[in-house]
Amino acid sequence: MTGYDNAFFDLLLQVEPPSSAQYQTVFESVMTHPSLTQTNEEIQQELLLDLDSVATRLKFFLRKLDFGPMNKEIADEITLNILWPIISYASPEIADSETVIEVLLSGFPAVLSCSTRTQESLLKALSEADDLLERWITDSKNSQTVKDWVGKYKYNPRDSSMLRSFTQRLMTLCDTCTHDHGVSSLSKRWHDLVKLTDFLKQQQLVYQHYQTREHEKARDTRHFDGLRLLGKDDKKSGKSQQSLPTSAPLVPVDVSNSLDHFGIPTPNSQRTLESALDSLQIEETSRLLSSVIDTFPCRPCNESAYNPGRARRSFPVNMNSAQPSDQSFDPEIFARRIGVWKVLLSAQAVRDMKNLSRSGSPEILKAKLLDLVNGRWSTRRLSMGSKQQRDHVKVPISRIKCTRKLWILWQIDVGIYDDIAIVKQIVKVWRIIKPDEFTAAINKIISIQRFYGPEYVGQCVAEPQSNSNEELIPLQFSPAENPIQFIPSRESGGMAQVDGDLMELSNKSYSLTEPFLQALVTGDETLEFPFELSQEELSIVSHFETSAFIIGRSGTGKTTCLVHKILFSFMMKRSLSGDNAIRQLLLTRSQHLAARLRSHTESLFESQIPSESLKDHLAVERNMLDPEDDVQETDTIFSFTGTPMPLVCTFDWFLGLLENTVRMADRSYFNDAEGSNHKSIHRGRSRQVDFYVFKTEYWCRFPREITKNVSLELIFAEIMGVIKGSISSADTLVALTRGQYLQTSSRIAPTFTTEADRERAYNIYELYEKLKRETGDTDQIDRVLALLRDIRKNPGLRNNLEKAFDLVYIDEAQDQRCLDIALLLHVVRDARGFHLAGDTAQCISRDSTFRFAEIKELFYRRYTLLSQATKQEGLAKPRIFALTKNYRSHQGILKLASLVMRLLWTGFPNTVDKLDPEYSLLEGQKPLMFVGFDADILSSRMVGFGNLSDKFGEFGAEQVILVRDNEAKANLKSSMGDSALILTILESKGMEFDDVVLYNFFSGSSHSASYRCLHLLSDTTAATFDAIKHAALCSELKHLYVAVTRARKQLWLIESLKQETIPILRVLNHACEEPLVEVVNPTDKDVEAKIKILRKGGLVDPKRWIERGNQFLHRKNFESAQTCFQKANDDRGMTTVRAFLKEQEARRYNAQNQHDNFIKESEAAVELFLQVQLISNASICLENMEQYERAAGLWYDAKNYGKAAHLFQLADSFEKASQCYHFGCNFGKAAEVLRMGNHYDQLIAYLDE
């Protein structure tokens, strides 16, 4: 017992579970003496604080009210003493809302039997309780009770504020729901009613003030001259009624008209004014409440009510001020610069600093850097280096001693300060190194200084001014004096070798800021900091006056600009309004890239946000979303908006969010009895056909006669990007007919140009669709089309989706389809909120044929009316930015890449965007073309670094051989084995290597005739080039461009057929100002020396091979991954690859209906996956075999009870599913699955517990 001397409270609070006899005894006592439920503050507080624990007993007791006598006195006591305190004081911090609702439902017989005054008190408490009404009325199982109560209660004038609260809250739910409740006209009527009510209340106060003033005047009048007794006729004439003077009408004409709309007469007295208010506040509001309440329950509203922190926030779109403009840009928005001098550190200097931080002496370095920041150094400084080095130095290189063995190597440079129009001297820190490293470091700095022009050098060497403290002040230059030319001359003759250190030294710089110094002192190496942006990058990052297309070739920093735009938007919003919530979305197609982008973005945000609370918020959000996890069924597009961090994920993952959003906006889905079709919902889900599935399970089922000599990569791209995913489909939401496809311009579909090729492509498409229907599969285009149909037919959903994000960014946009962009335009309303980065020259994706021209047309169609209405033409015309500085490679390779782009633009101007030529700060070795050589050129004897007994030399992880197609790959691999990575050009897309060998690209081409016309594109006779006849050359040149730009340091082209290279060399070396490739023939005297230039790669570095192998695993290139793991001697990696290969074989057998082999290979894959703890992959294999209970057991053992519960449910193991849901604290679901399995005894026992 508890010692409260009250049987009722002893029952609720005693330690031992009450018996049935105790319940009955106490119930009879309460029915006889209802005052037993009265409590004091101490007991009430204990009950509320322990409500989750006593709720089961309370519910059991209250359910007995259905069977006992119920008079008004008993009902009032129970309602006021038990239910009213629970509604009034049980906040979410004290008790779960579901618990409160269940207790109220159990005691509802008392509520319905109590007096009107008691019901009114309870309703008033409900109107004041946060979120309780919303959670109750939106719940499918319990909403009818509260609907009947709140909707049918007879409200009186003193209930007006409570009635208004109910109606306003439910209208708000409807207005912000992703589903269209069909109450738009009611919503307008409600808003009109609220305005009218507020106006009439104000008028009532004015009237009362007037009456009071008149009364006081009459009271103070001492003389009564002119007063007379009212006669009988006066009374009849109405002179006895007081009214406002005619000079002060009660309501204006527009209000009178509005009242007439509600059927209410215009008030002309206090009594009629009160009557009008009663009609609006009670009668009209009750009718509106009754109508809107009938639109519930609603799943999206329920999601929003239970996840207020994750629900979307509605921001009005202001076309004049929604985004920061170029003029508001402040380069220091990312972090505050310190000191007088701007200090830039090279990427290598930052790496040096991290190494020093690990050694435990960062304070010394910090002090020396602060000396540089504040200009505390001597003007009489000597340039470092030997005499020969000093002769080649253009700007003096100085040093500062940190310790006896550590020195800072730096110089005065020129850069941008507070505004893009202000150029000043800056400090450039090159390295922080030991004395024995000086010579090599200075040689690299000299290589970079070769690019400095005379004017630039003059500003760097100009003596700074001094202040009164003898501290140096940087000189300032106007734009006219310095156009900020960071590459004003190229007088060097080139360098034979360009290494990674030199690229790091020259390309990326970081500004020394307070957060940067703090990270140095604390040794926090996890943080990343914004790069120092160039002038063109600054203009891109700060541009939000229109949407933007950022176009640049490989390695020009497109992704960097996108990520910095995201950070800039957040920091600007935060600095201008103090608001951390800006809804931003960053998408890409690659899961591997999405994970890297998310990690990089998080680290950047954390480095710039000093607030610990905001960092905690980011940590919580990081746990809430992992783009590599499956989308949860309850996740919607609005689950991840209104937070500081952008949502960074793959396009496919985002499609899952959108599909959940559309499904939850479907009221029929929500109103279905939950669990009645649990198998059909989960087992009936379609499998998505991607390129991997198309390759392993579909291609082998097509007739050989139509697939012979057809590239499956190109045909898949044609089906997805042209036949199904073109701009035409964005309008019609159906694929092209055969006739439409055959008539499509070669500009739009340049891959297959002849009628015969297109007939065959369409035949394959029809077979593909037929097989897809038979297997019940879908592809990503099917999903996008279905979403567009659902969105377009649901105006309410469409309107709410447009509020989802303020800004949408797409990286590697060339991998998207036009149809994808059409869908994404529905998740952002602001015409300035779309920012894409891509390169149409790299558009050789396996399922995309991206064209910026089509995307421009989409924007024009969608936003042209808005741009005309707002007189802002730019809204329908995204601004195009071009990036030309290349950070990945050097001039030797870039000149060849730029020529390929020029040929593409000249011959096929509608397929690629024209940009200025790329440049790098580094010269480098020209590509070598070995003409007349076969695969023997790669042998050990010729390369010179393998054993002489080996036939072929071993290559490193940073070296690759690229070939045209899979056939060429198989042929070369048969002779070379696994001595090198051999990839097709398509397989290499998106990857980088130090050294690239392009093997037989021209010799293996079937378009020799087209190449013989290539010179027409470089000559003045380009007008005679037939782009239609030579349409295949477009794809050839794009593939060549991708191959060339995979190389960071060295590029080799090996061609076995000399005759095929003649037209190529005519363009590369004879039609240009200078030869772009160095030709090597077998008869050249120095041929062996040329071959030896290919240096050994990372042969002895297993770690690098493992990294490369994991990269191939992400790309599902298991053959290449296997090669890497073998070279690293990595057992785990090799086992993982074998597991994936077994799974791949199982898919093939399944496609061929060889069930026994399918099971055999799947079981082998499961065993191998479990050996390397890849539970998710093993589970997928088991699910494919419909062995759900085994898959559930894997997750159960891993303590992932959510996934285990779902799979047990699919296996009809409802008791195990309930146990897992219970372990995962999902108690409602635990009870629900017991009901699904008709386990009622266990359900009752579970509820009693």
JSON list of C-alpha atoms in Angstrom, two decimals, residues 306-408:
[
{"chain": "A", "resi": 306, "resn": "TYR", "atom": "CA", "xyz": [3.91, 13.79, -33.92]},
{"chain": "A", "resi": 307, "resn": "ASN", "atom": "CA", "xyz": [7.11, 15.23, -35.43]},
{"chain": "A", "resi": 308, "resn": "PRO", "atom": "CA", "xyz": [6.85, 19.00, -34.96]},
{"chain": "A", "resi": 309, "resn": "GLY", "atom": "CA", "xyz": [10.64, 19.38, -35.04]},
{"chain": "A", "resi": 310, "resn": "ARG", "atom": "CA", "xyz": [10.85, 17.57, -38.36]},
{"chain": "A", "resi": 311, "resn": "ALA", "atom": "CA", "xyz": [7.73, 18.99, -39.94]},
{"chain": "A", "resi": 312, "resn": "ARG", "atom": "CA", "xyz": [8.17, 21.47, -42.71]},
{"chain": "A", "resi": 313, "resn": "ARG", "atom": "CA", "xyz": [8.00, 25.15, -42.01]},
{"chain": "A", "resi": 314, "resn": "SER", "atom": "CA", "xyz": [6.14, 27.32, -44.41]},
{"chain": "A", "resi": 315, "resn": "PHE", "atom": "CA", "xyz": [8.05, 30.39, -45.63]},
{"chain": "A", "resi": 316, "resn": "PRO", "atom": "CA", "xyz": [6.40, 32.96, -47.87]},
{"chain": "A", "resi": 317, "resn": "VAL", "atom": "CA", "xyz": [8.09, 33.42, -51.23]},
{"chain": "A", "resi": 318, "resn": "ASN", "atom": "CA", "xyz": [9.24, 36.98, -51.70]},
{"chain": "A", "resi": 319, "resn": "MET", "atom": "CA", "xyz": [10.53, 37.47, -55.20]},
{"chain": "A", "resi": 320, "resn": "ASN", "atom": "CA", "xyz": [12.30, 40.66, -54.18]},
{"chain": "A", "resi": 321, "resn": "SER", "atom": "CA", "xyz": [14.26, 39.50, -51.17]},
{"chain": "A", "resi": 322, "resn": "ALA", "atom": "CA", "xyz": [14.20, 35.73, -50.83]},
{"chain": "A", "resi": 323, "resn": "GLN", "atom": "CA", "xyz": [17.84, 35.24, -51.74]},
{"chain": "A", "resi": 324, "resn": "PRO", "atom": "CA", "xyz": [21.01, 37.26, -51.17]},
{"chain": "A", "resi": 325, "resn": "SER", "atom": "CA", "xyz": [22.11, 39.19, -54.20]},
{"chain": "A", "resi": 326, "resn": "ASP", "atom": "CA", "xyz": [25.53, 39.65, -55.68]},
{"chain": "A", "resi": 327, "resn": "GLN", "atom": "CA", "xyz": [25.77, 43.12, -54.20]},
{"chain": "A", "resi": 328, "resn": "SER", "atom": "CA", "xyz": [25.33, 41.78, -50.66]},
{"chain": "A", "resi": 329, "resn": "PHE", "atom": "CA", "xyz": [28.30, 39.46, -50.95]},
{"chain": "A", "resi": 330, "resn": "ASP", "atom": "CA", "xyz": [30.96, 39.54, -48.29]},
{"chain": "A", "resi": 331, "resn": "PRO", "atom": "CA", "xyz": [33.91, 37.19, -48.84]},
{"chain": "A", "resi": 332, "resn": "GLU", "atom": "CA", "xyz": [34.35, 37.00, -45.08]},
{"chain": "A", "resi": 333, "resn": "ILE", "atom": "CA", "xyz": [30.86, 35.63, -44.53]},
{"chain": "A", "resi": 334, "resn": "PHE", "atom": "CA", "xyz": [32.39, 32.19, -43.97]},
{"chain": "A", "resi": 335, "resn": "ALA", "atom": "CA", "xyz": [34.61, 33.26, -41.06]},
{"chain": "A", "resi": 336, "resn": "ARG", "atom": "CA", "xyz": [36.21, 36.39, -39.69]},
{"chain": "A", "resi": 337, "resn": "ARG", "atom": "CA", "xyz": [39.70, 37.15, -40.90]},
{"chain": "A", "resi": 338, "resn": "ILE", "atom": "CA", "xyz": [42.24, 38.17, -38.28]},
{"chain": "A", "resi": 339, "resn": "GLY", "atom": "CA", "xyz": [44.88, 40.89, -38.33]},
{"chain": "A", "resi": 340, "resn": "VAL", "atom": "CA", "xyz": [45.89, 43.46, -40.93]},
{"chain": "A", "resi": 341, "resn": "TRP", "atom": "CA", "xyz": [47.33, 41.12, -43.53]},
{"chain": "A", "resi": 342, "resn": "LYS", "atom": "CA", "xyz": [45.35, 38.45, -45.26]},
{"chain": "A", "resi": 343, "resn": "VAL", "atom": "CA", "xyz": [47.29, 35.19, -44.99]},
{"chain": "A", "resi": 344, "resn": "LEU", "atom": "CA", "xyz": [46.74, 32.37, -47.48]},
{"chain": "A", "resi": 345, "resn": "LEU", "atom": "CA", "xyz": [48.14, 28.92, -46.81]},
{"chain": "A", "resi": 346, "resn": "SER", "atom": "CA", "xyz": [48.76, 26.38, -49.54]},
{"chain": "A", "resi": 347, "resn": "ALA", "atom": "CA", "xyz": [47.17, 22.93, -49.19]},
{"chain": "A", "resi": 348, "resn": "GLN", "atom": "CA", "xyz": [50.62, 21.56, -48.47]},
{"chain": "A", "resi": 349, "resn": "ALA", "atom": "CA", "xyz": [51.17, 24.14, -45.72]},
{"chain": "A", "resi": 350, "resn": "VAL", "atom": "CA", "xyz": [47.89, 23.05, -44.13]},
{"chain": "A", "resi": 351, "resn": "ARG", "atom": "CA", "xyz": [49.06, 19.44, -44.26]},
{"chain": "A", "resi": 352, "resn": "ASP", "atom": "CA", "xyz": [52.34, 20.54, -42.67]},
{"chain": "A", "resi": 353, "resn": "MET", "atom": "CA", "xyz": [50.37, 22.28, -39.91]},
{"chain": "A", "resi": 354, "resn": "LYS", "atom": "CA", "xyz": [48.37, 19.15, -39.14]},
{"chain": "A", "resi": 355, "resn": "ASN", "atom": "CA", "xyz": [51.56, 17.13, -38.86]},
{"chain": "A", "resi": 356, "resn": "LEU", "atom": "CA", "xyz": [52.99, 19.75, -36.52]},
{"chain": "A", "resi": 357, "resn": "SER", "atom": "CA", "xyz": [49.79, 19.72, -34.45]},
{"chain": "A", "resi": 358, "resn": "ARG", "atom": "CA", "xyz": [50.17, 15.99, -33.94]},
{"chain": "A", "resi": 359, "resn": "SER", "atom": "CA", "xyz": [53.74, 16.52, -32.74]},
{"chain": "A", "resi": 360, "resn": "GLY", "atom": "CA", "xyz": [52.45, 18.73, -29.93]},
{"chain": "A", "resi": 361, "resn": "SER", "atom": "CA", "xyz": [53.91, 22.20, -30.67]},
{"chain": "A", "resi": 362, "resn": "PRO", "atom": "CA", "xyz": [51.14, 24.23, -32.33]},
{"chain": "A", "resi": 363, "resn": "GLU", "atom": "CA", "xyz": [51.41, 27.28, -30.03]},
{"chain": "A", "resi": 364, "resn": "ILE", "atom": "CA", "xyz": [54.80, 28.28, -31.48]},
{"chain": "A", "resi": 365, "resn": "LEU", "atom": "CA", "xyz": [53.45, 28.10, -35.01]},
{"chain": "A", "resi": 366, "resn": "LYS", "atom": "CA", "xyz": [50.37, 30.08, -34.02]},
{"chain": "A", "resi": 367, "resn": "ALA", "atom": "CA", "xyz": [52.55, 32.89, -32.63]},
{"chain": "A", "resi": 368, "resn": "LYS", "atom": "CA", "xyz": [54.63, 33.06, -35.82]},
{"chain": "A", "resi": 369, "resn": "LEU", "atom": "CA", "xyz": [51.52, 33.12, -38.02]},
{"chain": "A", "resi": 370, "resn": "LEU", "atom": "CA", "xyz": [50.13, 35.97, -35.92]},
{"chain": "A", "resi": 371, "resn": "ASP", "atom": "CA", "xyz": [53.36, 37.89, -36.57]},
{"chain": "A", "resi": 372, "resn": "LEU", "atom": "CA", "xyz": [52.70, 37.53, -40.32]},
{"chain": "A", "resi": 373, "resn": "VAL", "atom": "CA", "xyz": [49.04, 38.52, -39.91]},
{"chain": "A", "resi": 374, "resn": "ASN", "atom": "CA", "xyz": [50.02, 41.71, -38.08]},
{"chain": "A", "resi": 375, "resn": "GLY", "atom": "CA", "xyz": [52.87, 42.70, -40.38]},
{"chain": "A", "resi": 376, "resn": "ARG", "atom": "CA", "xyz": [55.63, 42.15, -37.86]},
{"chain": "A", "resi": 377, "resn": "TRP", "atom": "CA", "xyz": [58.62, 41.38, -40.05]},
{"chain": "A", "resi": 378, "resn": "SER", "atom": "CA", "xyz": [61.61, 43.27, -41.44]},
{"chain": "A", "resi": 379, "resn": "THR", "atom": "CA", "xyz": [61.48, 44.90, -44.87]},
{"chain": "A", "resi": 380, "resn": "ARG", "atom": "CA", "xyz": [65.17, 43.93, -45.29]},
{"chain": "A", "resi": 381, "resn": "ARG", "atom": "CA", "xyz": [64.46, 40.26, -45.92]},
{"chain": "A", "resi": 382, "resn": "LEU", "atom": "CA", "xyz": [66.62, 38.07, -48.14]},
{"chain": "A", "resi": 383, "resn": "SER", "atom": "CA", "xyz": [65.26, 35.69, -50.73]},
{"chain": "A", "resi": 384, "resn": "MET", "atom": "CA", "xyz": [65.84, 32.06, -49.85]},
{"chain": "A", "resi": 385, "resn": "GLY", "atom": "CA", "xyz": [67.63, 29.50, -52.02]},
{"chain": "A", "resi": 386, "resn": "SER", "atom": "CA", "xyz": [70.87, 28.92, -53.83]},
{"chain": "A", "resi": 387, "resn": "LYS", "atom": "CA", "xyz": [72.34, 31.52, -56.18]},
{"chain": "A", "resi": 388, "resn": "GLN", "atom": "CA", "xyz": [70.97, 29.65, -59.17]},
{"chain": "A", "resi": 389, "resn": "GLN", "atom": "CA", "xyz": [67.53, 29.52, -57.56]},
{"chain": "A", "resi": 390, "resn": "ARG", "atom": "CA", "xyz": [67.61, 33.22, -56.64]},
{"chain": "A", "resi": 391, "resn": "ASP", "atom": "CA", "xyz": [68.35, 34.02, -60.29]},
{"chain": "A", "resi": 392, "resn": "HIS", "atom": "CA", "xyz": [65.03, 32.40, -61.27]},
{"chain": "A", "resi": 393, "resn": "VAL", "atom": "CA", "xyz": [62.89, 33.72, -58.38]},
{"chain": "A", "resi": 394, "resn": "LYS", "atom": "CA", "xyz": [60.56, 36.53, -59.47]},
{"chain": "A", "resi": 395, "resn": "VAL", "atom": "CA", "xyz": [59.16, 37.33, -56.02]},
{"chain": "A", "resi": 396, "resn": "PRO", "atom": "CA", "xyz": [61.46, 36.94, -52.97]},
{"chain": "A", "resi": 397, "resn": "ILE", "atom": "CA", "xyz": [60.81, 33.80, -50.91]},
{"chain": "A", "resi": 398, "resn": "SER", "atom": "CA", "xyz": [61.30, 34.44, -47.18]},
{"chain": "A", "resi": 399, "resn": "ARG", "atom": "CA", "xyz": [61.44, 32.23, -44.12]},
{"chain": "A", "resi": 400, "resn": "ILE", "atom": "CA", "xyz": [60.49, 32.55, -40.45]},
{"chain": "A", "resi": 401, "resn": "LYS", "atom": "CA", "xyz": [62.06, 30.35, -37.83]},
{"chain": "A", "resi": 402, "resn": "CYS", "atom": "CA", "xyz": [59.64, 28.46, -35.59]},
{"chain": "A", "resi": 403, "resn": "THR", "atom": "CA", "xyz": [62.14, 26.10, -34.00]},
{"chain": "A", "resi": 404, "resn": "ARG", "atom": "CA", "xyz": [65.67, 25.02, -34.81]},
{"chain": "A", "resi": 405, "resn": "LYS", "atom": "CA", "xyz": [64.32, 22.40, -37.18]},
{"chain": "A", "resi": 406, "resn": "LEU", "atom": "CA", "xyz": [61.15, 24.06, -38.44]},
{"chain": "A", "resi": 407, "resn": "TRP", "atom": "CA", "xyz": [60.71, 27.07, -40.72]},
{"chain": "A", "resi": 408, "resn": "ILE", "atom": "CA", "xyz": [57.83, 28.84, -42.44]}
]
